[in-house]
Amino acid sequence: MGFNMHGLAFKQSMMTLVGFSIVFATLFGVLSFKVQSELSTLLTEKGEEISLANVAIIEKLFEKGKKIGDEYAEVLGKEMLSGKDLDDFLTQAVFDARQTLPQVLAVVVAYEPGMAPKAKLHQEVMRLAQYSGNEIKLLKGKDYLEKTWYKSTKNLQKGLWQEPFVGDFIKEPIAIYTAPIYQKDAYGNTVFAGVLCVDMSIAFLKETVASIPVSNSGYVVVLSANNTIIAHPKNEIVFKESLSDISGGMTAQTVTEFEKTVQSMRKGLFMGTTADGKDAVIYFKAMESNGWTFMIVWPASEFMESQRSLEKMFAWMCFAGYVVMLLLIFVISTRVSRPLKELAVAANKMGQGDFDVAIPHLSGRDEIAQFGWAFLNMRTSLKEHMEKQKDLDRIESELDFAKDIQIGFLSMDEKEEGSGDPYHELTPFLLPAKEVGGDFYDFFKLDDGRLCVVVGDVSGKGVPAALFMMVSRIVLRTMAQNLKSVAETFEKANYELARRNRANMFVTVWMGFVDLKTGHVEFASAGHNPPAIRHKDGSVEFAKSKAGVVMAAMENSRYKMQTLELAPGDTLFLYTDGVTEATNEHNELFGNDRLLDALTHGGGKGTKEMCRFVKRQIDAFTRNASQFDDITMLAMEYKGGNIG
């Protein structure tokens, strides 16, 4: 038994193993996900239980601080206090605020240059009332315009909690709420006047974090809006390290992804790494009031060890299973693929033209046996197809020859017909939709010097239409050359075509006798489209032509002779419905209006260019749509003059 890496047995074995690999990997993934999901659910519930009460307490304190700041900013915007009145207001504000929120340490007001009441132009005014040592001190501040807390409030034009920091006047970590102050200017417009700050001590977070009991060696961390640590069991890293520092060197991209997760989910669970490099499971909850994040960190060493042990055991089981399955599958695939090799040899010989090659007999009713029978049937069908293809090639060749004969019977130009003269110019055009078609045109001189022009369209397509077209053209030409009027020509020709028309075909025809001396045209129509006339001045119109009964439908049909007049420079344009009924990909027809427009813009350059221009317009309209009908045109320009 040979080993072929390109053989079906090997490929089938590998594909089966890949399938098993996908199944095992899926099971392993589901198992790991289930374990992680259960642990995540447990830790999430525990995290929500711990954070529910503590976050609510912190949120409540900051909501109070925000409310105090907004109220004081509104008062200062309306009352325009200055000097001692402003100092008294700030002193009372600190006292009142501490009654509601003992964490308030100071209330600060900082004005835009020149915007403080009674201030000089460009004068900066900053006043601070600070609670210190059971008393309230009043201080002046300066150089505040470039401070982050001032610029951010001015730019955003709304109240917000600033990033916690150690202040210039208050030497302990504080969080400040800043609210914009708005005043009315001399024109009654509301303008930005300054910023009011409520300084709030966050020393309480240390006691809060330390007092929260967390099982399994867990602990609580509080991050600021910029992910700076503002509460942690290790005091030495508070305000000195960030989220990436306590997460084992978390990359900037990972920190950004965490920030996006906090913004979108507001609470959840993720895996991280502590500062000492240990894996941890971290629950987080975003605070609505100040943008801070409350986090609970659990070491995950036991969970990770159990998960790794399970992964190793499952990996060894998969490896042992692979070895056994590989041997079994390869043996089975080899036995199955042997008949296919024999069929491949037979197929190769058939490809070289040996259709008498022996097909191996395969017993049984399985798919391989069915394939053998199908192969045998295919050989028989190919033999039959080869014979049929020879017949089709012969028919196609004969149709091409018939097309050449059909087109050959039609005069390509007046030189070939011998009908040219100085008094007119004529150009025909015919493009069958199939190998042969049912449209035709004709032009020839009558005995008295008149020019006969004809366009016809036989019902149907293909060979039958082509045969009927040839007969119709010959009968019409013969009658026109032997009879004096166009009406009599139509009636005699119709009788000859209709009396033996057992196939019930018919033909539409328009024929005109043109007097080259006067431009007088006598014509008749057998159900055909009216011709168009392009006058010398460029105007275009359809000739008044009443369509009679189609030719070859009834033996005794009568046709009325009609007339029109051509002036020197006028062009008579005959066509079949393959022109006006050309259809584009949206099932829209080329139509009469587009034909008149094409004749308007394509005339004046001779009859040959007129036909070419109309065909180009049809191609531009239909684009990639198939041609369903023959396209036939005949353009005759009357130049006028006397016939010698």
XYZ file of C-alpha atoms in Angstrom:
644
model
C 0.000 0.000 0.000
C 1.794 3.114 -1.237
C 1.758 6.429 0.623
C 0.820 9.365 -1.584
C 0.453 12.808 0.011
C -1.460 13.943 -3.074
C -3.754 10.927 -3.056
C -7.422 10.909 -2.180
C -6.862 8.674 0.854
C -4.410 11.110 2.422
C -6.554 14.168 1.628
C -9.683 12.480 2.931
C -7.871 11.520 6.132
C -6.623 15.056 6.637
C -10.027 16.574 5.944
C -11.655 14.188 8.418
C -9.049 15.050 11.055
C -9.614 18.743 10.407
C -13.313 18.155 10.950
C -12.628 16.352 14.239
C -10.235 19.129 15.217
C -12.945 21.688 14.722
C -15.348 19.604 16.793
C -12.819 19.099 19.625
C -11.806 22.748 19.535
C -15.448 23.765 19.697
C -16.100 21.461 22.655
C -12.983 22.735 24.392
C -13.996 26.310 23.728
C -17.510 25.709 25.003
C -16.138 24.012 28.136
C -13.675 26.842 28.812
C -16.333 29.429 28.133
C -18.760 27.669 30.457
C -16.213 27.595 33.302
C -15.269 31.209 32.737
C -18.912 32.186 32.402
C -19.838 30.573 35.699
C -16.905 32.222 37.446
C -17.669 35.539 35.788
C -21.292 35.324 36.892
C -20.234 34.518 40.452
C -17.693 37.334 40.614
C -20.046 39.782 38.895
C -22.760 39.095 41.446
C -20.236 39.494 44.259
C -18.892 42.709 42.723
C -22.373 44.159 42.321
C -23.196 43.271 45.908
C -20.086 45.051 47.231
C -20.241 48.059 44.922
C -23.980 48.668 45.236
C -23.896 50.246 48.684
C -20.410 51.803 48.555
C -20.765 53.419 45.126
C -24.153 54.772 46.131
C -22.578 56.472 49.191
C -19.793 58.046 47.115
C -22.218 59.087 44.375
C -24.472 60.759 46.933
C -21.612 62.844 48.350
C -20.548 64.072 44.920
C -24.115 64.835 43.861
C -24.414 67.033 46.958
C -21.149 68.763 46.053
C -22.397 69.404 42.505
C -25.700 70.801 43.726
C -23.911 73.173 46.130
C -21.600 74.418 43.364
C -24.404 75.021 40.854
C -26.487 76.952 43.426
C -23.583 79.212 44.475
C -22.593 79.889 40.838
C -26.163 80.933 40.043
C -26.297 83.298 43.060
C -23.011 85.001 42.100
C -24.200 85.402 38.534
C -27.311 87.283 39.675
C -26.151 89.343 42.723
C -22.805 90.753 41.383
C -21.072 90.762 44.801
C -17.711 92.434 45.415
C -15.384 93.413 48.196
C -16.613 92.618 51.696
C -19.963 91.376 50.375
C -18.173 88.724 48.314
C -16.000 87.693 51.315
C -19.049 87.407 53.544
C -20.818 85.335 50.911
C -17.871 82.921 50.544
C -17.468 82.594 54.331
C -21.151 81.830 54.787
C -21.068 79.487 51.755
C -18.305 77.342 53.326
C -20.119 77.256 56.647
C -23.469 76.288 55.088
C -21.908 73.740 52.739
C -20.175 71.924 55.618
C -23.496 71.587 57.401
C -24.733 69.542 54.451
C -21.431 68.023 53.301
C -18.633 67.974 55.951
C -16.071 67.029 53.275
C -16.232 70.582 51.804
C -12.958 72.402 52.614
C -13.219 75.563 50.537
C -15.335 77.636 48.155
C -13.446 79.592 45.487
C -14.527 82.206 42.958
C -12.283 83.255 40.044
C -13.391 85.934 37.565
C -12.476 86.632 33.980
C -10.135 89.669 33.755
C -12.263 92.766 34.234
C -15.501 90.788 34.798
C -15.542 90.933 38.606
C -17.910 93.601 40.007
C -16.087 96.958 40.425
C -12.878 95.472 39.011
C -10.567 97.436 36.753
C -10.093 96.537 33.083
C -7.991 93.358 32.735
C -7.850 92.944 36.525
C -7.840 89.336 37.781
C -9.913 88.575 40.890
C -9.738 85.252 42.766
C -11.104 84.835 46.322
C -10.986 81.664 48.410
C -12.778 80.853 51.682
C -10.992 77.864 53.319
C -12.020 75.852 56.357
C -8.887 75.220 58.441
C -8.454 74.492 62.123
C -12.125 75.065 63.015
C -12.083 78.484 61.375
C -12.699 79.910 57.943
C -9.864 81.849 56.298
C -10.175 84.238 53.367
C -7.330 84.171 50.826
C -6.471 85.774 47.507
C -5.354 83.782 44.514
C -3.550 84.642 41.295
C -2.270 83.181 38.015
C -5.361 81.016 37.687
C -6.279 81.686 34.060
C -4.047 78.878 32.752
C -5.059 76.380 35.422
C -6.667 73.241 34.058
C -9.747 73.584 36.265
C -10.379 77.122 34.979
C -9.661 76.546 31.278
C -11.701 73.322 31.042
C -14.749 74.934 32.648
C -14.466 77.991 30.404
C -14.059 75.901 27.241
C -16.849 73.426 27.977
C -19.189 76.061 29.456
C -20.636 73.592 31.950
C -20.086 72.305 35.473
C -17.771 69.330 35.917
C -15.681 67.414 38.446
C -11.985 68.027 37.906
C -9.234 65.431 38.153
C -8.308 65.064 41.900
C -5.062 66.772 42.948
C -3.233 68.350 45.911
C -4.063 72.062 45.840
C -1.933 75.172 46.302
C -3.848 76.217 49.422
C -5.151 72.870 50.653
C -2.268 70.453 51.177
C -4.226 67.231 50.882
C -5.899 65.335 48.028
C -9.074 67.073 46.962
C -11.677 66.795 44.265
C -13.117 70.096 43.069
C -16.379 70.783 41.318
C -16.211 73.776 38.979
C -19.280 75.596 37.681
C -19.329 78.510 35.197
C -20.628 81.906 36.358
C -22.776 83.788 33.860
C -23.697 87.517 34.017
C -25.654 89.979 31.874
C -23.583 92.560 29.982
C -24.593 96.108 29.184
C -26.636 94.891 26.204
C -28.551 92.279 28.180
C -26.569 89.341 26.722
C -25.549 86.406 28.912
C -21.741 86.151 29.012
C -19.186 83.947 30.792
C -17.883 85.812 33.867
C -15.799 83.265 35.790
C -15.665 79.968 37.650
C -16.916 78.908 41.076
C -15.151 75.961 42.751
C -16.216 73.708 45.603
C -13.126 71.973 47.059
C -13.990 68.612 48.585
C -11.660 66.382 50.613
C -11.405 62.787 49.403
C -9.558 61.523 52.485
C -12.723 59.609 53.348
C -12.012 57.254 50.423
C -9.070 55.788 52.328
C -11.282 54.739 55.244
C -14.026 53.623 52.870
C -11.733 51.360 50.850
C -10.076 49.926 53.956
C -13.425 49.119 55.574
C -14.889 47.188 52.632
C -14.636 43.406 53.229
C -13.697 41.492 50.052
C -13.418 37.697 50.107
C -10.666 35.576 48.534
C -7.884 38.125 49.193
C -9.627 40.733 47.076
C -9.357 44.474 47.523
C -10.937 47.722 46.275
C -9.388 50.356 43.982
C -10.883 53.698 42.930
C -9.711 55.346 39.693
C -10.227 58.945 38.661
C -11.680 59.893 35.303
C -8.111 59.813 33.886
C -7.456 56.368 35.431
C -5.234 57.761 38.205
C -5.339 55.723 41.448
C -7.017 57.815 44.146
C -7.814 54.983 46.589
C -5.843 51.728 47.083
C -4.854 49.476 50.016
C -1.236 50.530 49.378
C -1.090 54.237 50.267
C 2.321 54.668 48.629
C 0.864 54.360 45.102
C -2.151 56.662 45.604
C -1.943 59.665 43.262
C 1.376 58.309 41.954
C 0.366 55.459 39.676
C -2.334 54.786 37.085
C -4.373 51.877 35.724
C -1.490 50.728 33.486
C 0.874 50.685 36.500
C -1.299 48.370 38.611
C -2.040 46.166 35.584
C 1.486 44.944 34.979
C 2.454 47.453 32.293
C -0.837 47.563 30.408
C -0.290 49.138 26.990
C -1.790 52.462 26.025
C -4.033 50.682 23.511
C -5.350 48.347 26.226
C -6.035 51.281 28.561
C -7.952 52.991 25.742
C -9.991 49.840 25.123
C -10.783 49.657 28.850
C -11.937 53.294 28.827
C -14.237 52.584 25.860
C -15.619 49.527 27.660
C -16.351 51.581 30.787
C -18.099 54.245 28.694
C -20.251 51.732 26.829
C -20.970 49.012 29.455
C -20.718 51.151 32.642
C -20.077 47.953 34.621
C -18.613 44.535 33.957
C -15.812 42.004 34.478
C -12.426 41.634 32.745
C -9.116 39.799 33.181
C -6.047 41.812 34.155
C -2.646 41.635 35.834
C -1.676 43.145 39.183
C 1.462 45.226 39.763
C 3.379 42.162 41.011
C 2.556 40.257 37.796
C -0.242 38.024 39.109
C -3.347 37.315 37.084
C -6.503 38.878 38.467
C -10.211 39.108 37.794
C -11.389 42.721 38.034
C -14.962 43.930 38.433
C -15.621 47.572 37.576
C -18.518 49.978 37.932
C -18.541 53.510 36.520
C -19.742 56.351 38.729
C -22.281 58.600 37.034
C -21.637 61.747 39.086
C -17.891 62.260 38.521
C -16.708 59.740 35.880
C -14.647 57.741 38.402
C -14.399 53.947 38.343
C -14.970 51.674 41.355
C -12.971 48.423 40.968
C -12.750 45.167 42.933
C -9.663 43.011 42.293
C -9.503 39.241 42.983
C -6.348 37.110 42.462
C -7.164 34.431 39.889
C -4.297 31.948 40.424
C -6.481 29.023 41.548
C -8.976 29.531 38.755
C -6.246 29.771 36.105
C -4.454 26.666 37.412
C -7.609 24.545 37.239
C -8.306 25.803 33.756
C -4.764 25.002 32.565
C -4.937 21.456 34.000
C -8.185 20.822 32.175
C -6.675 22.137 28.953
C -3.640 19.826 29.224
C -5.784 16.766 29.889
C -8.070 17.511 26.986
C -5.067 18.183 24.680
C -3.550 14.727 25.457
C -6.898 13.076 24.841
C -7.154 14.795 21.468
C -3.618 13.754 20.475
C -4.238 10.081 21.305
C -7.547 10.167 19.457
C -5.876 11.731 16.413
C -3.332 8.917 16.124
C -5.985 6.180 16.276
C -8.333 7.973 13.893
C -5.525 8.697 11.422
C -4.708 4.987 11.044
C -8.326 3.896 10.750
C -9.302 6.621 8.310
C -6.264 6.092 6.097
C -6.925 2.336 5.783
C -10.590 2.892 4.970
C -9.880 5.735 2.519
C -7.284 3.633 0.664
C -9.750 0.784 0.108
C -12.382 3.260 -1.094
C -10.067 5.199 -3.417
C -8.638 2.166 -5.305
C -11.651 1.899 -7.711
C -11.438 5.644 -8.284
C -7.828 5.279 -9.438
C -8.946 2.698 -12.022
C -11.676 5.061 -13.230
C -9.112 7.898 -13.432
C -6.946 5.761 -15.764
C -9.976 5.093 -17.984
C -10.876 8.798 -17.989
C -7.345 9.729 -19.054
C -7.579 7.390 -22.062
C -10.990 8.795 -22.970
C -9.461 12.261 -22.823
C -6.979 11.128 -25.465
C -9.868 10.076 -27.733
C -10.131 6.368 -26.890
C -13.881 5.999 -26.307
C -13.651 2.205 -26.487
C -11.591 1.947 -23.304
C -12.774 -0.701 -20.823
C -14.626 0.684 -17.799
C -13.872 -1.305 -14.604
C -16.881 -3.243 -13.279
C -17.790 -2.175 -9.760
C -20.196 -4.363 -7.798
C -22.497 -3.182 -5.060
C -24.942 -0.326 -4.658
C -22.809 2.253 -2.916
C -21.790 5.637 -4.301
C -18.597 4.282 -5.901
C -20.574 1.668 -7.845
C -23.068 4.337 -8.892
C -20.178 6.502 -10.039
C -18.889 3.592 -12.178
C -22.281 3.193 -13.842
C -22.488 6.963 -14.366
C -19.033 6.873 -15.948
C -20.165 4.132 -18.327
C -23.266 6.145 -19.270
C -21.106 9.220 -19.756
C -18.937 7.375 -22.290
C -22.063 6.381 -24.251
C -23.447 9.929 -24.071
C -20.145 11.389 -25.229
C -20.162 9.170 -28.289
C -23.682 10.292 -29.139
C -22.796 13.917 -28.429
C -19.811 13.788 -30.761
C -22.060 12.616 -33.582
C -24.676 15.283 -32.812
C -21.983 17.952 -32.613
C -20.835 17.044 -36.095
C -24.408 17.554 -37.317
C -24.677 20.871 -35.453
C -21.409 22.077 -36.943
C -22.689 21.164 -40.394
C -25.983 23.004 -39.782
C -24.144 26.065 -38.456
C -21.909 26.062 -41.510
C -24.914 25.794 -43.795
C -26.681 28.666 -41.955
C -23.623 30.865 -42.397
C -23.630 29.962 -46.079
C -27.380 30.696 -46.297
C -26.774 34.094 -44.702
C -24.137 34.874 -47.327
C -26.552 33.817 -50.085
C -29.394 35.900 -48.596
C -27.276 39.041 -48.199
C -25.743 38.388 -51.618
C -29.156 38.641 -53.307
C -29.597 42.159 -51.886
C -27.768 44.918 -53.701
C -25.219 46.532 -51.423
C -25.129 49.838 -53.306
C -26.451 51.517 -56.451
C -23.330 50.739 -58.434
C -24.034 47.047 -57.974
C -27.706 47.533 -58.967
C -26.850 49.960 -61.807
C -29.430 52.502 -60.645
C -27.159 55.448 -59.844
C -27.699 58.891 -61.365
C -27.013 62.561 -60.492
C -30.567 63.133 -59.240
C -30.544 61.072 -56.092
C -28.349 59.318 -53.543
C -29.314 56.054 -51.859
C -27.845 53.883 -49.057
C -29.286 50.587 -47.696
C -28.510 48.916 -44.329
C -29.505 45.456 -43.002
C -28.396 43.625 -39.820
C -30.186 40.287 -39.130
C -30.886 39.357 -35.491
C -30.022 35.681 -36.213
C -27.880 33.903 -38.801
C -30.591 34.639 -41.372
C -33.484 37.073 -41.099
C -36.846 38.108 -42.511
C -36.192 41.812 -43.253
C -35.394 42.950 -46.777
C -34.976 46.059 -48.866
C -34.856 46.627 -52.630
C -34.269 49.479 -55.081
C -34.223 49.511 -58.867
C -35.095 51.688 -61.878
C -38.429 51.235 -63.635
C -38.697 51.423 -67.398
C -39.886 55.037 -67.445
C -36.916 56.246 -65.402
C -38.659 56.219 -62.046
C -36.898 54.740 -58.984
C -38.618 52.010 -56.967
C -37.681 51.736 -53.257
C -38.955 48.922 -51.057
C -38.636 47.860 -47.386
C -40.303 44.732 -45.986
C -40.483 42.711 -42.777
C -41.594 39.044 -42.752
C -43.286 37.656 -39.652
C -41.130 35.288 -37.594
C -37.391 34.718 -37.469
C -34.749 32.342 -38.771
C -34.794 30.122 -41.837
C -38.606 30.187 -42.497
C -38.645 33.978 -42.466
C -35.570 34.094 -44.693
C -37.189 31.813 -47.308
C -40.442 33.780 -47.288
C -38.436 37.001 -47.507
C -36.630 35.809 -50.675
C -39.915 34.833 -52.326
C -41.607 38.107 -51.333
C -38.743 40.213 -52.698
C -38.696 38.366 -56.034
C -42.490 38.563 -56.458
C -42.596 42.291 -55.582
C -39.700 43.142 -57.908
C -41.249 41.155 -60.762
C -44.679 42.748 -60.343
C -43.263 46.280 -60.015
C -41.249 45.917 -63.230
C -44.261 44.622 -65.216
C -47.141 46.701 -63.797
C -47.661 50.428 -63.976
C -49.016 51.359 -60.530
C -47.844 50.585 -57.032
C -51.376 49.657 -55.905
C -51.733 47.089 -58.707
C -48.259 45.753 -57.855
C -49.319 45.182 -54.230
C -52.593 43.473 -55.162
C -50.991 41.076 -57.671
C -48.052 40.300 -55.380
C -50.374 39.751 -52.415
C -52.481 37.305 -54.444
C -49.444 35.253 -55.510
C -48.063 35.104 -51.964
C -51.373 34.369 -50.217
C -52.816 31.628 -52.408
C -50.121 29.064 -51.486
C -49.308 30.423 -48.010
C -49.958 27.199 -46.098
C -47.605 28.257 -43.286
C -49.844 31.334 -42.608
C -46.926 33.748 -42.713
C -47.253 37.394 -43.705
C -45.057 40.337 -44.607
C -45.338 44.087 -44.065
C -44.150 46.153 -47.039
C -43.723 49.813 -47.962
C -43.049 50.497 -51.682
C -42.682 53.841 -53.435
C -42.251 54.885 -57.073
C -40.140 58.069 -57.075
C -40.339 60.395 -60.072
C -36.742 61.634 -60.216
C -37.774 64.565 -62.357
C -40.386 66.096 -60.077
C -39.918 64.441 -56.687
C -43.482 63.093 -56.845
C -43.786 59.749 -55.018
C -46.578 57.225 -55.479
C -46.581 54.621 -52.697
C -48.584 51.923 -50.936
C -48.255 50.371 -47.506
C -49.116 46.837 -46.427
C -49.193 47.240 -42.636
C -45.736 48.844 -42.536
C -44.317 51.729 -40.495
C -44.661 55.142 -42.183
C -41.351 56.468 -43.571
C -39.699 59.587 -42.182
C -38.768 62.619 -44.271
C -35.848 64.887 -43.385
C -36.324 68.162 -45.206
C -33.501 70.265 -46.532
C -33.981 72.802 -43.708
C -33.276 70.080 -41.128
C -36.848 69.503 -39.966
C -38.014 65.882 -39.694
C -41.488 64.377 -39.834
C -43.259 61.103 -40.531
C -44.937 60.876 -43.938
C -48.717 60.634 -43.944
C -49.027 56.967 -44.797
C -52.117 54.829 -44.183
C -51.138 51.212 -43.556
C -53.230 48.644 -45.431
C -53.626 44.941 -44.705
C -50.386 42.982 -44.284
C -49.396 41.124 -47.445
C -50.018 37.338 -47.864
C -52.768 37.277 -45.227
C -55.778 37.284 -47.600
C -55.841 36.656 -51.362
C -58.187 39.492 -52.386
C -56.821 42.356 -50.268
C -57.069 45.797 -51.862
C -54.468 48.556 -51.500
C -54.787 52.291 -52.019
C -52.222 54.313 -53.890
C -50.982 57.290 -51.824
C -48.670 60.160 -52.742
C -46.109 62.515 -51.207
C -43.834 65.205 -52.611
C -40.069 65.443 -52.157
C -38.328 68.751 -52.638
C -34.686 68.888 -53.722
C -32.549 68.189 -50.639
C -35.242 66.100 -48.889
C -34.328 62.599 -47.685
C -36.813 59.712 -47.562
C -35.938 57.299 -44.719
C -37.469 53.787 -44.816
C -37.042 51.336 -41.918
C -38.467 48.240 -40.216
C -39.766 47.929 -36.665
C -36.379 46.549 -35.575
C -35.323 50.221 -35.423
C -38.118 51.736 -33.330
C -38.640 48.597 -31.202
C -34.976 48.135 -30.268
C -35.077 47.443 -26.511
C -32.570 48.327 -23.792
C -31.820 46.489 -20.542
C -34.676 48.340 -18.783
C -37.173 47.007 -21.353
C -37.618 50.493 -22.891
C -38.165 50.947 -26.651
C -36.032 53.183 -28.867
C -39.299 54.633 -30.165
C -40.369 57.182 -32.769
C -39.161 60.251 -30.861
C -35.582 58.991 -30.589
C -35.655 58.064 -34.292
C -36.746 61.580 -35.297
C -34.081 63.059 -33.016
C -31.398 60.817 -34.577
C -32.451 61.855 -38.100
C -32.395 65.508 -37.077
C -28.819 65.369 -35.787
C -27.519 62.728 -38.209
C -28.738 64.234 -41.476
C -27.096 66.669 -43.834
C -23.951 64.533 -44.325
C -25.234 62.061 -46.897
C -27.425 58.963 -46.704
C -24.573 56.631 -45.682
C -23.680 58.728 -42.639
C -27.401 59.075 -41.783
C -27.813 55.266 -41.562
C -24.587 54.899 -39.602
C -25.600 57.643 -37.153
C -29.011 56.050 -36.499
C -27.299 52.689 -35.864
C -24.866 54.310 -33.415
C -27.765 55.913 -31.555
C -29.509 52.526 -31.333
C -26.313 50.901 -29.971
C -25.862 53.669 -27.391
C -29.475 53.197 -26.275
C -29.509 49.368 -26.065
C -25.940 49.045 -24.723
C -25.463 45.411 -23.664
C -29.020 44.272 -24.413
C -29.384 41.525 -27.031
C -30.753 42.326 -30.511
C -34.177 40.644 -30.790
C -35.221 41.805 -34.261
C -33.651 42.512 -37.647
C -32.610 46.134 -38.207
C -33.164 47.425 -41.751
C -32.891 50.977 -43.117
C -32.923 52.578 -46.557
C -32.201 56.298 -46.970
C -32.818 58.070 -50.325
C -31.931 61.752 -50.800
C -33.719 63.479 -53.684
C -31.404 65.999 -55.322
C -33.831 67.127 -58.080
C -33.232 67.922 -61.728
C -34.324 66.871 -65.229
C -33.896 63.367 -66.641
C -32.441 63.365 -70.102
